[in-house]
Short mmCIF file of C-alpha atoms in Angstrom, two decimals:
data_model
loop_
_atom_site.label_atom_id
_atom_site.label_comp_id
_atom_site.label_asym_id
_atom_site.label_seq_id
_atom_site.Cartn_x
_atom_site.Cartn_y
_atom_site.Cartn_z
CA MET A 129 16.04 -26.86 -14.34
CA THR A 130 13.61 -24.15 -15.46
CA ASP A 131 15.13 -20.71 -15.93
CA HIS A 132 12.84 -18.19 -14.25
CA THR A 133 15.06 -15.15 -14.81
CA GLN A 134 13.15 -14.06 -17.89
CA GLN A 135 9.70 -14.28 -16.29
CA PRO A 136 8.45 -10.70 -15.88
CA VAL A 137 6.99 -9.27 -12.70
CA THR A 138 4.38 -6.51 -12.92
CA ILE A 139 3.79 -4.27 -9.92
CA THR A 140 0.56 -2.27 -10.12
CA SER A 141 -0.71 0.38 -7.73
CA PHE A 142 -4.39 1.27 -7.75
CA GLY A 143 -7.22 2.90 -5.81
CA TYR A 144 -10.27 0.96 -4.64
CA GLY A 145 -12.16 4.25 -4.71
CA HIS A 146 -11.94 4.31 -8.51
CA ALA A 147 -12.46 0.67 -9.46
CA PRO A 148 -12.03 -2.85 -8.06
CA ALA A 149 -8.60 -4.44 -7.78
CA PRO A 150 -7.08 -5.53 -11.09
CA GLU A 151 -6.54 -9.20 -11.76
CA ALA A 152 -3.25 -10.23 -10.14
CA THR A 153 -1.30 -13.12 -8.71
CA ALA A 154 -1.40 -11.42 -5.30
CA VAL A 155 -3.29 -8.34 -4.09
CA TYR A 156 -2.28 -6.26 -1.07
CA ASP A 157 -4.86 -3.94 0.50
CA VAL A 158 -3.19 -1.17 2.50
CA ARG A 159 -6.27 0.96 3.18
CA ALA A 160 -6.99 0.04 6.78
CA HIS A 161 -3.60 -0.49 8.37
CA PHE A 162 -1.50 2.49 7.29
CA ARG A 163 -2.32 6.15 7.80
CA ASP A 164 -3.29 7.98 4.63
CA PRO A 165 -1.14 11.01 3.65
CA HIS A 166 -4.37 12.43 2.21
CA VAL A 167 -5.26 13.69 5.70
CA ASP A 168 -2.35 16.15 5.46
CA PRO A 169 -3.45 19.11 3.29
CA ALA A 170 0.18 19.71 2.28
CA LEU A 171 0.40 16.20 0.77
CA ARG A 172 -3.18 15.70 -0.43
CA HIS A 173 -2.71 16.90 -3.99
CA GLN A 174 0.77 15.43 -4.40
CA THR A 175 1.50 11.84 -5.38
CA ALA A 176 3.99 9.16 -4.39
CA GLU A 177 6.29 10.48 -7.10
CA SER A 178 6.87 13.43 -4.78
CA PRO A 179 9.72 12.83 -2.29
CA ALA A 180 7.59 14.26 0.52
CA VAL A 181 4.79 11.73 -0.02
CA PHE A 182 7.16 8.84 -0.72
CA ASP A 183 9.18 9.48 2.44
CA THR A 184 6.02 9.87 4.54
CA VAL A 185 4.73 6.49 3.42
CA MET A 186 8.08 4.75 3.77
CA ASN A 187 8.47 6.08 7.33
CA THR A 188 5.06 4.77 8.37
CA PRO A 189 5.49 1.93 10.92
CA GLY A 190 5.00 -1.44 9.28
CA VAL A 191 5.48 -0.32 5.69
CA ALA A 192 9.12 -1.42 5.40
CA ALA A 193 8.18 -4.89 6.63
CA LEU A 194 5.30 -5.03 4.15
CA VAL A 195 7.64 -4.07 1.32
CA ASP A 196 9.95 -6.94 2.29
CA CYS A 197 6.95 -9.28 2.36
CA ILE A 198 5.87 -8.26 -1.14
CA VAL A 199 9.40 -8.68 -2.46
CA HIS A 200 9.55 -12.19 -0.98
CA THR A 201 6.15 -12.91 -2.53
CA ALA A 202 7.52 -12.10 -5.97
CA PHE A 203 10.54 -14.35 -5.46
CA SER A 204 8.38 -17.15 -4.07
CA TYR A 205 6.05 -17.24 -7.07
CA ARG A 206 8.97 -17.13 -9.49
CA ALA A 207 10.61 -20.06 -7.69
CA GLY A 208 7.73 -22.39 -8.49
CA PRO A 209 8.22 -25.23 -10.98
CA THR A 210 5.93 -23.67 -13.61
CA PRO A 211 7.28 -20.52 -15.24
CA ALA A 212 4.67 -17.79 -15.56
CA PRO A 213 4.46 -14.02 -15.27
CA VAL A 214 3.82 -12.67 -11.79
CA ALA A 215 1.44 -9.77 -11.21
CA ILE A 216 1.28 -8.03 -7.84
CA ALA A 217 -1.31 -5.34 -7.14
CA ILE A 218 -1.22 -2.91 -4.21
CA GLY A 219 -4.30 -0.87 -3.41
CA CYS A 220 -5.26 2.04 -1.21
CA VAL A 221 -8.28 4.36 -1.47
CA GLY A 222 -7.19 6.74 -4.23
CA GLY A 223 -4.11 5.05 -5.66
CA ARG A 224 -2.03 8.22 -5.38
CA HIS A 225 -0.14 7.90 -2.07
CA ARG A 226 0.27 4.68 -0.08
CA SER A 227 -0.13 2.04 -2.78
CA ALA A 228 1.91 3.99 -5.30
CA ALA A 229 4.79 4.61 -2.88
CA ILE A 230 4.93 0.97 -1.82
CA ALA A 231 4.78 -0.15 -5.45
CA ILE A 232 7.67 2.15 -6.33
CA ARG A 233 9.84 0.80 -3.52
CA VAL A 234 9.05 -2.84 -4.33
CA ALA A 235 9.89 -2.25 -7.99
CA GLN A 236 13.17 -0.56 -7.03
CA ILE A 237 14.26 -3.51 -4.92
CA LEU A 238 13.28 -6.12 -7.50
CA ALA A 239 14.97 -4.21 -10.30
CA GLY A 240 18.13 -4.16 -8.20
CA THR A 241 18.20 -7.96 -8.36
CA GLN A 242 18.21 -7.88 -12.19
CA MET A 243 14.60 -9.05 -12.26
CA LEU A 244 12.45 -7.96 -15.21
CA VAL A 245 10.03 -5.53 -13.58
CA THR A 246 7.21 -3.39 -14.94
CA LEU A 247 5.76 -0.70 -12.67
CA GLU A 248 2.25 0.54 -13.42
CA HIS A 249 0.25 3.20 -11.56
CA ARG A 250 -3.36 2.66 -12.61
CA ASP A 251 -4.89 5.62 -10.76
CA ILE A 252 -2.06 7.94 -9.76
CA ALA A 253 -3.08 10.55 -12.35
CA ARG A 254 -6.75 10.48 -11.44
CA PRO A 255 -8.34 13.33 -9.45
CA VAL A 256 -8.08 13.29 -5.69
CA ILE A 257 -11.08 11.53 -4.15
CA ALA A 258 -12.96 14.18 -2.21
CA ARG A 259 -13.57 13.56 1.46
CA PRO A 260 -16.02 16.12 2.84
CA GLY A 261 -14.73 18.19 5.74
CA PRO A 262 -16.45 20.44 8.26
CA SER A 263 -16.10 23.44 5.92
CA THR A 264 -17.77 21.74 2.96
CA ASP A 265 -20.29 24.06 1.32
CA ARG A 266 -23.50 22.03 1.41
CA THR A 267 -25.55 24.74 -0.31
CA ALA A 268 -24.03 24.19 -3.75
CA THR A 269 -25.17 20.61 -4.13
CA THR A 270 -26.44 21.06 -7.68
CA THR A 271 -23.14 22.17 -9.23
CA PRO A 272 -21.11 19.69 -11.32
CA ALA A 273 -18.19 19.93 -8.89
CA ALA A 274 -20.45 19.17 -5.92
CA ASN A 275 -21.99 16.24 -7.74
CA ALA A 276 -18.52 14.89 -8.54
CA ASN A 277 -17.55 15.21 -4.87
CA SER A 278 -20.74 13.40 -3.88
CA ASP A 279 -19.97 10.55 -6.28
CA ALA A 280 -16.42 10.29 -4.96
CA ALA A 281 -17.64 10.23 -1.35
CA ARG A 282 -20.10 7.47 -2.25
CA ARG A 283 -17.34 5.41 -3.87
CA LEU A 284 -15.17 5.86 -0.79
CA LEU A 285 -17.98 4.70 1.51
CA LEU A 286 -18.71 1.64 -0.63
CA ALA A 287 -15.00 0.75 -0.80
CA THR A 288 -14.61 0.91 2.99
CA VAL A 289 -17.81 -1.10 3.51
CA GLU A 290 -16.47 -3.81 1.20
CA ALA A 291 -13.13 -3.95 3.02
CA ALA A 292 -14.76 -4.01 6.49
CA ARG A 293 -17.16 -6.76 5.47
CA GLU A 294 -14.30 -8.94 4.22
CA THR A 295 -12.32 -8.43 7.44
CA ILE A 296 -15.30 -9.15 9.70
CA ASP A 297 -16.33 -12.19 7.68
CA ARG A 298 -12.83 -13.63 8.02
CA ALA A 299 -12.74 -13.00 11.77
CA GLU A 300 -16.12 -14.62 12.33
CA ALA A 301 -15.22 -17.58 10.13
CA VAL A 302 -12.03 -18.10 12.14
CA GLU A 303 -14.05 -18.10 15.38
CA TRP A 304 -16.57 -20.53 13.91
CA LEU A 305 -13.77 -22.88 12.85
CA ARG A 306 -12.09 -22.58 16.26
CA GLN A 307 -15.28 -23.72 17.96
CA ILE A 308 -15.70 -26.63 15.55
CA ARG A 309 -12.13 -27.77 16.22
CA SER A 310 -12.80 -27.48 19.95
CA GLY A 311 -15.58 -30.03 19.62
CA ILE A 312 -18.55 -27.68 19.80
CA ALA A 313 -21.30 -29.28 17.74
CA ASN A 314 -23.34 -26.13 17.21
CA PRO A 315 -21.01 -23.13 17.11
CA VAL A 316 -22.43 -19.77 18.08
CA VAL A 317 -20.56 -16.76 16.74
CA THR A 318 -21.60 -13.36 18.01
CA PRO A 319 -21.81 -10.97 15.05
CA LEU A 320 -19.14 -8.28 15.17
CA PRO A 321 -20.04 -4.60 14.90
CA TRP A 322 -18.99 -2.03 12.34
CA TYR A 323 -17.20 1.15 13.36
CA GLY A 324 -18.32 4.15 11.35
CA LEU A 325 -16.81 7.58 10.85
CA LEU A 326 -19.47 10.26 10.86
CA LEU A 327 -19.02 13.75 9.50
CA ASP A 328 -21.69 16.32 10.30
CA GLY A 329 -23.99 13.44 11.24
CA GLU A 330 -23.55 11.60 7.93
CA LEU A 331 -21.80 8.26 7.49
CA HIS A 332 -18.45 8.90 5.82
CA SER A 333 -16.70 5.51 5.94
CA VAL A 334 -16.82 2.15 7.74
CA TYR A 335 -14.13 0.04 9.41
CA ALA A 336 -13.86 -3.37 11.04
CA THR A 337 -12.11 -2.21 14.24
CA PRO A 338 -12.06 0.98 16.30
CA GLU A 339 -8.30 1.20 15.78
CA GLU A 340 -8.76 1.33 12.00
CA ALA A 341 -11.41 4.02 12.39
CA GLU A 342 -9.14 6.08 14.65
CA ARG A 343 -6.28 5.91 12.14
CA ALA A 344 -8.56 7.04 9.32
CA ALA A 345 -10.33 9.79 11.27
CA ALA A 346 -9.82 13.38 10.21
CA PRO A 347 -10.57 16.47 12.32
CA GLY A 348 -14.31 16.93 12.82
CA MET A 349 -15.16 13.24 12.47
CA GLU A 350 -16.95 11.14 15.10
CA ILE A 351 -16.39 7.41 15.60
CA ARG A 352 -19.59 5.49 16.26
CA THR A 353 -20.20 1.79 16.91
CA LEU A 354 -22.77 0.47 14.44
CA LYS A 355 -24.93 -2.61 14.76
CA PRO A 356 -23.59 -5.87 13.27
CA HIS A 357 -24.15 -6.25 9.56
CA PRO A 358 -26.67 -8.86 8.41
CA LYS A 359 -25.23 -12.29 7.69
CA SER A 360 -26.33 -15.73 6.62
CA GLY A 361 -24.03 -17.33 9.22
CA ALA A 362 -20.29 -17.39 9.80
CA GLY A 363 -20.08 -21.05 8.95
CA GLY A 364 -21.65 -20.69 5.53
CA CYS A 365 -18.42 -21.60 3.80
#
């Protein structure tokens, strides 16, 4: 019988707002489903290594169950017949709060089982990703700091668009497959809309459901239903 006890497990937290997900055996995206401590000014510039941030994330409904799921994922991959390292990546927007806290807790539990665990925080030390608020000074747009904030806001928008597109594509593909299995020869899937967060009339971020947009909304933001995104067809796969 193969001894898997020496196969290492690497847990990596990261932020989609800085760079794409690292290569991993399994990737967990926690951006849309769990409220971001960033919206609290008292926590914004802290990280998951702070007890206040860590406890806030751990007390978020659903997070404890997700931690258990990730732990079981690690054990499941290690139980396979072919020994190999296991890499699990957990991502949020900035990589400083939600993903880092969850990664810490998963690593703690796995280490308690005598598993060889490496914990890596890819983006925890990076600057906070700016999210413009109602008081943003829009007259200083030529300063380096303003340009950096603009770049960070653009990265955030692109990251949320990517996540929303993946979620909507999956939902439409499921509906297309359901119709096929029901015997419909020519399935017709109504394109789903985006839900955008607008700040001072400008698009800030995009989500696949109104519930996700509501969870991500900060004071001063408006939720608006956007037209469906262009597609080549839900059944293209």
